[in-house]
Amino acid sequence: MKRFLAVTLGILTAIGGFVDIGDLVANGETGARFGMRLAWVVVVGVLGICLYAEMSGRVAAVSGRPVFDLVRERLGARVALANLAGSYLVTLLTLSAEIGGVALAIQLATSVHYLLWVPIAAFVLWVVLWKVKFEPMERVFGLAGLALVVFVVALIALDPPWGQLGDQIANPVPPATEDWATYGFFAVALFAAAMTPYEVFFFSSGGVEEKWTRRDLVISRVNVFIGFPLGGVLSLAVMGCAAVVYEPLGVHVDTLGQTALPVAMAVGKLGLVVVILGFFAATFGAALETGLSAGYTVAQYFGWQWGKLVRPRQAARFHTVVLISVLLGVALLLTTADPIAITEYSLVFSAVALPLTYLPILIVANDRDYLGDHVNSPFTNVLGVTYLVIILVVAVAAVPLMIVTGMGS
Amino acid sequence: MLISVGAVLLALVLTGVWPETPGQFRSTVETSVQDALSSVGTAHTTGQTALRGNAFGPYESTVLEDARRSVATAITDIVESEVPDQDSRRLRDEVLPLLQESARLISDLGTGLSEDDRGAVSAAAEGLVGVRERLTAVLGGLR
């Protein structure tokens, strides 16, 4: 019974923790402009993150070490440094976007300008990162993120033309008002939102923090293969709500307030309160994950003591990196750069950095020295290589599409 | 290496100061009209939602402030652009009043909501429907 509860709690946490500012922005924008014609990208992205998160969870559970630690040992300092540079910069950009998302969520509830909330949100974030233990921190915000289920309720309550949405899913081509380049740009952004690099670093380092062993492989797989796809359903619900309300009006979505509006229309004030709470939990939870991931990657590369299992004094350099990362994220926001624009850039550069993250995971997951009999099966390798090809295509296409379409505008 | 960097920088500077072509001006106007259409549509939906009692003050004012600011940016983008020929001037003269009316109606809607004046909110929301139809027609002509 205790184990069943732990598994259930893990699944719920994975669902609630799946959506972050990138998913909220990319799915809202895409739904408004393309209806459900890009829903297939969310499905492809969710399958990809399941595949690679399972690999990194297995590496952590079997070897007792996080993926990034093994990447340096297995591939050498130079390759790992390229991995570190790409992943850290993207994670930093994502951290900044998440802090901005927290501030925007509070602005929706208070109407006080988000820039005034940025330093306060960052301070509270740092205190939580410093003081709160790993498991309660992950659980509280993951479970609170479940508030975003209100998007599913809103989509049903909006009584959408299901047949029309189904036709859009079945005919994945741009509508008459959009061109193929813009369609490609948003496909890249959606794919990157689902496969953001920090997610696998956090998942594997989190496995070590929670002292996973081979016995926990089942829990890890259940979290990944049930929790993540259900999290993907939330992303599709965000897209669906935007598709139903905004696409017929020709309205483009580029604020969090617009993303929440279909929920207010369908569910009323209570729904609006719940969705703003969900925005806060999703972005704050993701800010915690990206803050920790920034510390994990640097500390694991240099072989420092890291993590929340040890006292901050014993992992001083890890906590210093986390603090500096939070401060850099805040500094970027205080230049008055738009948090939504930062999110869009973070998605594009995430797409560029994807191969640096996922190729080393595939290599380590095939190393018998670390995993023994738990190395990838031939089937997993076929899927892994297929996804690596997709990731390479996405990485190569991201910047040219960004330039050609003017960030999809 | 230095020559390449210099050439790229020179190209960037020239791109920035090169006179605007009619095509570029038209593209600027199209983006501005699309932004205004999005803001007007969002403001109208927010107004309707508020009239049904489905939203609360801070949320409404944040969404309408974002919408108003977006229209203001759209107006500025057109005003700041160099007008390359007579056709572009005609296009500007057709679009600018529409954008100004959009900004005015969004502001009126916000004021009506903050003062809890249902009549003013309804009037502004009704006005936004008309503006939205005209913006949609202009956008259709530009595409």
XYZ file of C-alpha atoms in Angstrom:
552
model
C 0.000 0.000 0.000
C 2.824 2.383 0.914
C 4.586 1.575 -2.351
C 1.349 2.090 -4.313
C 0.922 5.516 -2.709
C 4.533 6.401 -3.517
C 4.022 5.417 -7.164
C 0.728 7.360 -7.374
C 2.309 10.412 -5.789
C 5.241 10.142 -8.201
C 2.899 10.001 -11.199
C 0.875 12.988 -10.001
C 4.096 14.920 -9.393
C 5.343 14.059 -12.880
C 2.044 15.211 -14.447
C 1.957 18.479 -12.511
C 5.672 19.108 -12.994
C 5.663 18.468 -16.750
C 4.297 21.841 -17.877
C 6.500 24.930 -17.576
C 6.549 28.439 -19.043
C 7.840 27.104 -22.378
C 4.882 24.710 -22.688
C 2.380 27.381 -21.635
C 3.707 29.929 -24.133
C 4.385 27.581 -27.059
C 1.103 25.675 -26.770
C -0.984 28.847 -26.338
C 0.660 30.567 -29.320
C 0.421 27.467 -31.482
C -3.206 26.725 -30.670
C -4.236 30.302 -31.524
C -2.444 30.338 -34.880
C -2.597 26.740 -36.062
C -5.497 25.213 -34.149
C -4.616 21.587 -33.415
C -2.607 21.158 -36.626
C 0.655 20.933 -34.628
C -0.674 18.594 -31.925
C 1.402 15.780 -33.454
C 4.590 17.613 -32.427
C 3.561 17.455 -28.756
C 3.029 13.700 -29.131
C 6.432 13.258 -30.818
C 8.107 15.433 -28.170
C 6.491 13.607 -25.255
C 7.551 10.229 -26.669
C 11.089 11.588 -27.048
C 11.325 12.916 -23.500
C 9.893 9.611 -22.190
C 12.543 7.675 -24.103
C 15.496 9.733 -22.895
C 14.204 10.377 -19.356
C 13.811 6.600 -18.943
C 17.425 6.155 -20.069
C 18.752 8.811 -17.691
C 16.605 7.469 -14.816
C 17.948 3.965 -15.483
C 21.536 5.263 -15.534
C 20.975 7.000 -12.174
C 19.230 4.009 -10.580
C 21.758 1.384 -11.730
C 25.014 3.314 -11.435
C 23.985 5.551 -8.517
C 25.478 8.463 -10.434
C 23.804 11.174 -12.519
C 24.165 11.215 -16.301
C 26.283 14.365 -16.467
C 28.840 12.889 -14.068
C 29.241 9.864 -16.344
C 29.312 11.948 -19.541
C 32.551 13.570 -18.466
C 34.091 10.285 -17.336
C 33.000 8.397 -20.463
C 33.526 11.038 -23.168
C 36.324 13.141 -21.698
C 36.584 16.690 -20.421
C 36.432 18.452 -23.824
C 33.243 16.839 -25.078
C 31.690 17.227 -21.642
C 32.694 20.907 -21.628
C 30.793 21.473 -24.889
C 27.840 19.670 -23.312
C 28.199 21.792 -20.148
C 28.447 25.117 -22.019
C 25.423 24.456 -24.232
C 23.273 22.979 -21.502
C 24.173 25.548 -18.847
C 23.468 28.558 -21.082
C 20.125 27.156 -22.187
C 19.221 26.230 -18.611
C 20.135 29.747 -17.480
C 17.922 31.285 -20.146
C 15.108 28.919 -19.144
C 15.615 29.789 -15.452
C 15.248 33.473 -16.304
C 12.077 32.735 -18.285
C 10.618 30.703 -15.400
C 11.301 33.474 -12.859
C 9.645 35.891 -15.290
C 6.717 33.480 -15.519
C 6.345 33.448 -11.718
C 6.300 37.268 -11.698
C 3.768 37.379 -14.565
C 1.501 34.922 -12.733
C 1.562 37.130 -9.627
C 0.866 40.187 -11.790
C -2.289 38.500 -13.094
C -3.519 38.114 -9.520
C -2.489 41.557 -8.268
C -2.120 43.845 -11.330
C 1.183 45.059 -9.810
C 3.817 45.228 -12.586
C 5.786 41.997 -12.935
C 9.174 43.698 -12.714
C 8.441 44.584 -9.081
C 7.803 40.899 -8.351
C 10.960 39.596 -10.037
C 13.410 40.268 -7.146
C 10.887 39.030 -4.572
C 10.162 35.853 -6.537
C 13.885 35.248 -6.977
C 14.568 35.725 -3.263
C 11.820 33.283 -2.267
C 13.129 30.866 -4.907
C 16.626 31.029 -3.446
C 15.333 30.532 0.118
C 13.401 27.424 -0.978
C 16.452 26.110 -2.855
C 18.590 26.691 0.220
C 16.273 25.518 2.992
C 13.723 23.009 1.731
C 14.586 19.341 1.281
C 14.472 17.835 -2.191
C 11.457 15.551 -1.955
C 8.944 17.946 -0.338
C 10.084 20.688 -2.706
C 9.503 18.504 -5.772
C 6.205 17.105 -4.485
C 4.569 20.361 -3.343
C 5.095 22.219 -6.604
C 4.525 19.172 -8.798
C 1.186 18.495 -7.092
C 0.201 22.177 -7.124
C 0.963 22.171 -10.868
C -1.922 19.719 -11.208
C -4.138 22.819 -10.950
C -3.496 23.141 -14.691
C -5.922 20.246 -15.161
C -8.419 23.131 -15.221
C -7.434 23.544 -18.902
C -8.885 20.085 -19.595
C -12.070 21.038 -17.721
C -12.245 24.346 -19.616
C -11.771 22.651 -22.985
C -14.674 20.314 -22.291
C -16.824 23.145 -20.892
C -16.165 25.260 -24.008
C -18.031 22.543 -25.922
C -15.656 22.763 -28.887
C -16.383 21.451 -32.373
C -14.631 18.135 -31.706
C -14.951 17.029 -35.315
C -13.217 20.172 -36.545
C -10.405 19.762 -33.998
C -10.084 16.132 -35.086
C -9.842 17.210 -38.736
C -7.057 19.640 -37.825
C -5.151 16.871 -36.023
C -5.617 14.548 -38.997
C -4.505 17.204 -41.523
C -1.232 18.547 -40.144
C -0.634 21.333 -42.668
C -0.564 25.107 -42.087
C -3.884 26.994 -42.367
C -4.409 29.438 -45.249
C -3.230 32.384 -43.130
C 0.189 30.832 -42.316
C 3.151 29.601 -44.372
C 5.316 26.488 -44.066
C 8.299 28.337 -42.553
C 6.188 29.648 -39.654
C 4.639 26.203 -39.267
C 8.169 24.748 -39.068
C 9.293 27.377 -36.554
C 6.423 26.608 -34.185
C 6.980 22.871 -34.640
C 10.595 23.382 -33.524
C 9.491 25.487 -30.522
C 6.908 22.897 -29.435
C 9.389 20.036 -29.782
C 11.998 21.955 -27.751
C 9.377 22.801 -25.100
C 8.666 19.095 -24.622
C 12.332 18.042 -24.649
C 13.973 20.910 -22.722
C 17.469 19.708 -21.686
C 17.136 20.579 -17.991
C 14.372 17.988 -17.631
C 16.734 15.031 -18.060
C 19.469 16.530 -15.879
C 16.925 17.154 -13.161
C 15.365 13.720 -13.548
C 18.673 11.860 -13.314
C 20.176 14.026 -10.555
C 16.849 13.844 -8.714
C 17.068 10.052 -8.901
C 20.426 10.203 -7.160
C 19.069 12.695 -4.591
C 16.221 10.281 -3.845
C 18.740 7.392 -3.612
C 17.225 5.314 -6.372
C 18.532 1.767 -6.748
C 17.768 -1.012 -9.255
C 14.617 -1.720 -7.193
C 13.334 1.765 -8.050
C 13.518 1.189 -11.802
C 9.816 0.346 -11.865
C 8.894 3.580 -10.064
C 11.117 5.550 -12.434
C 9.522 3.938 -15.501
C 5.953 4.360 -14.218
C 6.645 8.057 -13.532
C 8.038 8.498 -17.021
C 5.633 6.403 -19.080
C 2.426 7.423 -17.275
C 3.234 10.787 -15.671
C 4.891 12.481 -18.652
C 2.245 11.519 -21.260
C -0.515 12.709 -18.921
C 1.492 15.938 -18.526
C 1.488 16.093 -22.329
C -2.322 15.943 -22.212
C -2.251 19.198 -20.196
C -0.112 20.766 -22.947
C -2.636 19.650 -25.556
C -5.472 21.067 -23.446
C -3.724 24.472 -23.359
C -3.391 24.257 -27.149
C -7.007 23.157 -27.527
C -8.385 26.043 -25.440
C -6.415 28.584 -27.486
C -7.516 26.877 -30.707
C -11.211 27.045 -29.787
C -11.265 30.641 -28.518
C -8.615 32.502 -30.509
C -8.156 30.822 -33.899
C -11.631 31.792 -35.221
C -10.978 35.418 -34.179
C -7.542 35.562 -35.853
C -6.021 36.533 -32.500
C -2.348 35.786 -31.811
C -1.464 34.852 -28.231
C 1.653 36.344 -26.654
C 0.805 36.882 -22.980
C 0.002 34.579 -20.057
C -3.187 36.557 -19.456
C -4.459 35.543 -22.901
C -3.575 31.895 -22.207
C -5.758 32.008 -19.067
C -8.739 33.756 -20.682
C -10.441 30.630 -22.153
C -10.502 29.145 -18.627
C -12.185 32.276 -17.238
C -14.722 32.170 -20.076
C -15.588 28.519 -19.514
C -15.167 27.972 -15.781
C -15.527 31.470 -14.304
C -13.741 33.206 -11.442
C -12.894 30.020 -9.573
C -11.328 28.583 -12.717
C -9.345 31.777 -13.185
C -8.012 31.572 -9.623
C -7.077 27.914 -10.139
C -5.340 28.546 -13.463
C -3.297 31.436 -12.038
C -2.328 29.180 -9.112
C -1.371 26.550 -11.690
C 0.771 29.076 -13.613
C 2.497 30.029 -10.374
C 3.125 26.430 -9.312
C 4.275 25.316 -12.762
C 6.701 28.197 -13.249
C 7.965 28.251 -9.656
C 8.445 24.468 -9.718
C 10.290 24.719 -13.038
C 12.392 27.606 -11.671
C 13.432 25.322 -8.790
C 14.278 22.550 -11.252
C 16.249 24.808 -13.601
C 18.055 26.496 -10.679
C 19.097 23.104 -9.333
C 19.939 21.818 -12.825
C 22.281 24.769 -13.367
C 24.080 23.814 -10.143
C 24.020 20.089 -10.954
C 25.640 20.445 -14.388
C 28.495 22.711 -13.249
C 29.191 20.852 -9.982
C 29.074 17.428 -11.635
C 31.423 18.551 -14.407
C 34.013 19.837 -11.946
C 33.525 16.928 -9.547
C 32.329 19.108 -6.647
C 30.072 17.977 -3.834
C 26.513 18.663 -4.961
C 22.866 18.206 -4.143
C 20.337 18.760 -1.392
C 21.207 15.575 0.470
C 24.186 17.313 2.028
C 24.159 20.518 4.059
C 24.702 23.710 2.040
C 27.998 24.248 3.877
C 29.286 20.929 2.538
C 28.209 21.778 -1.012
C 29.131 25.451 -0.906
C 30.303 25.681 -4.526
C 27.135 23.966 -5.786
C 24.952 26.443 -3.874
C 27.109 29.346 -5.071
C 26.506 28.322 -8.703
C 22.766 28.063 -7.992
C 22.739 31.520 -6.381
C 24.769 33.114 -9.195
C 22.484 31.493 -11.784
C 19.400 32.916 -10.057
C 21.038 36.356 -9.919
C 21.966 36.197 -13.625
C 18.400 35.177 -14.469
C 17.077 38.145 -12.484
C 19.600 40.515 -14.084
C 18.392 39.496 -17.556
C 14.775 40.181 -16.567
C 15.636 43.525 -14.994
C 16.960 44.739 -18.347
C 13.163 44.831 -19.045
C 13.527 42.059 -21.623
C 10.044 40.584 -22.117
C 9.774 37.232 -20.233
C 7.692 35.768 -23.073
C 10.385 36.762 -25.602
C 13.041 35.227 -23.303
C 10.938 32.053 -23.246
C 10.755 32.009 -27.046
C 14.521 32.473 -27.364
C 15.141 29.813 -24.696
C 13.069 27.356 -26.757
C 15.005 28.099 -29.947
C 18.386 27.754 -28.250
C 17.181 24.653 -26.400
C 16.479 23.173 -29.821
C 20.031 24.024 -30.938
C 21.537 22.463 -27.786
C 19.428 19.278 -27.875
C 22.079 17.055 -29.563
C 24.674 18.108 -26.961
C 22.358 16.766 -24.264
C 20.868 13.663 -25.814
C 23.781 12.092 -27.745
C 25.895 11.597 -24.574
C 22.904 10.055 -22.767
C 22.470 7.539 -25.577
C 26.181 6.652 -25.424
C 26.257 6.254 -21.626
C 23.040 4.191 -21.660
C 24.838 1.670 -23.895
C 27.926 1.321 -21.676
C 28.022 -2.056 -19.895
C 30.715 -0.793 -17.482
C 28.083 1.436 -15.890
C 24.829 -0.383 -16.573
C 25.751 -4.068 -16.848
C 22.707 -5.949 -18.143
C 20.574 -2.811 -17.968
C 22.015 -1.259 -21.142
C 19.598 -0.207 -23.900
C 17.786 -2.997 -25.750
C 18.157 -3.030 -29.567
C 14.587 -1.677 -29.817
C 15.402 1.222 -27.467
C 18.505 1.958 -29.522
C 16.521 2.049 -32.774
C 14.124 4.539 -31.165
C 17.011 6.458 -29.588
C 18.869 6.833 -32.895
C 15.657 7.756 -34.721
C 15.040 10.489 -32.172
C 18.631 11.621 -32.436
C 18.118 12.153 -36.183
C 14.948 14.169 -35.433
C 16.857 16.156 -32.803
C 19.655 16.922 -35.274
C 17.171 18.114 -37.902
C 15.449 20.322 -35.308
C 18.799 21.702 -34.086
C 19.963 22.578 -37.603
C 16.613 24.119 -38.603
C 15.999 26.174 -35.440
C 18.094 29.296 -36.067
C 17.434 29.602 -39.843
C 13.680 29.307 -39.176
C 13.954 31.891 -36.393
C 15.632 34.348 -38.800
C 13.425 33.641 -41.828
C 10.177 33.979 -39.860
C 11.307 36.780 -37.518
C 10.652 34.598 -34.432
C 7.466 33.297 -35.999
C 5.906 36.735 -36.376
C 38.580 36.118 -39.738
C 38.611 39.844 -38.901
C 37.561 40.686 -42.464
C 34.607 38.294 -42.182
C 33.518 39.804 -38.868
C 33.898 43.303 -40.351
C 31.847 42.337 -43.417
C 29.064 40.911 -41.241
C 29.014 44.040 -39.049
C 28.971 46.289 -42.143
C 26.091 44.280 -43.597
C 24.175 44.625 -40.329
C 24.752 48.406 -40.221
C 23.747 48.834 -43.877
C 20.612 46.764 -43.325
C 19.708 49.042 -40.437
C 20.147 52.346 -42.283
C 19.028 51.332 -45.806
C 15.900 53.238 -46.905
C 12.672 51.336 -46.370
C 11.120 49.780 -49.482
C 7.343 49.787 -50.118
C 7.347 46.032 -49.466
C 9.019 46.468 -46.068
C 6.612 49.249 -45.118
C 3.662 47.078 -46.100
C 5.083 44.250 -43.997
C 5.424 46.594 -40.988
C 1.818 47.702 -41.416
C 0.641 44.098 -41.741
C 2.376 43.128 -38.489
C 0.940 46.188 -36.734
C -2.597 45.454 -37.944
C -2.274 41.806 -36.868
C -1.074 42.907 -33.400
C -3.951 45.379 -33.125
C -6.443 42.722 -34.241
C -5.104 40.372 -31.558
C -5.365 43.079 -28.906
C -8.871 44.104 -29.943
C -10.056 40.477 -30.011
C -8.536 39.807 -26.596
C -9.981 43.012 -25.118
C -13.449 42.254 -26.481
C -13.385 38.700 -25.105
C -12.139 40.007 -21.749
C -14.960 42.558 -21.677
C -17.576 39.901 -22.425
C -16.088 37.612 -19.773
C -16.117 40.450 -17.241
C -19.728 41.344 -18.039
C -20.695 37.745 -17.243
C -18.889 38.097 -13.899
C -16.310 35.448 -14.859
C -13.146 37.448 -14.092
C -11.792 39.747 -11.390
C -10.317 43.261 -11.387
C -6.530 42.709 -11.249
C -6.692 40.093 -13.998
C -8.884 42.255 -16.238
C -6.687 45.322 -15.823
C -3.506 43.312 -16.536
C -4.905 41.797 -19.737
C -6.291 45.128 -20.959
C -3.053 46.949 -20.107
C -1.118 44.392 -22.180
C -3.593 44.848 -25.047
C -3.428 48.645 -24.900
C 0.374 48.601 -24.807
C 0.493 46.246 -27.793
C -1.660 48.621 -29.869
C 0.471 51.575 -28.757
C 3.583 49.720 -29.971
C 1.837 48.928 -33.264
C 1.056 52.638 -33.771
C 4.631 53.639 -32.887
C 6.061 51.075 -35.326
C 4.116 52.630 -38.202
C 4.739 56.240 -37.189
C 8.482 55.606 -36.829
C 8.738 53.936 -40.248
C 9.850 55.987 -43.235
C 7.035 56.223 -45.793
C 8.622 55.287 -49.153
C 5.876 56.299 -51.671
C 2.312 57.559 -52.221
C 0.703 54.106 -51.937
C 2.412 53.592 -48.581
C 1.161 56.987 -47.421
C -2.406 56.050 -48.356
C -2.026 52.765 -46.504
C -0.709 54.562 -43.424
C -3.589 57.069 -43.513
C -6.079 54.235 -43.755
C -4.621 52.173 -40.921
C -3.516 54.710 -38.296
C -7.022 55.979 -37.407
C -8.168 52.391 -36.961
C -5.311 51.659 -34.583
C -5.965 54.859 -32.642
C -9.617 53.945 -32.324
C -8.601 50.495 -31.109
C -6.393 52.004 -28.401
C -9.152 54.415 -27.360
C -11.793 51.694 -27.097
C -9.492 49.380 -25.111
C -8.775 52.259 -22.705
C -12.501 53.013 -22.410
C -13.189 49.363 -21.690
C -10.565 49.359 -18.932
C -11.977 52.543 -17.405
C -15.516 51.167 -17.567
C -14.456 47.973 -15.817
C -12.497 49.778 -13.105
C -15.461 52.105 -12.445
C -17.912 49.186 -12.634
C -19.866 51.053 -15.304
C -21.637 48.269 -17.245
C -23.030 50.688 -19.821
C -19.568 52.011 -20.700
C -18.185 48.460 -20.820
C -20.954 47.310 -23.168
C -20.504 50.353 -25.419
C -16.728 49.854 -25.627
C -17.139 46.115 -26.272
C -19.645 46.856 -29.042
C -17.256 49.397 -30.554
C -14.473 46.827 -30.492
C -16.573 44.432 -32.600
C -16.823 47.064 -35.336
C -13.121 47.859 -35.210
C -12.273 44.174 -35.302
C -14.286 43.708 -38.485
C -12.536 46.658 -40.146
C -9.104 45.452 -39.026
C -9.878 41.976 -40.375
C -10.847 43.479 -43.733
C -7.648 45.569 -43.894
C -5.538 42.555 -42.953
C -7.236 40.465 -45.630
C -6.342 43.136 -48.202
C -2.713 43.215 -47.076
C -2.232 39.434 -47.356
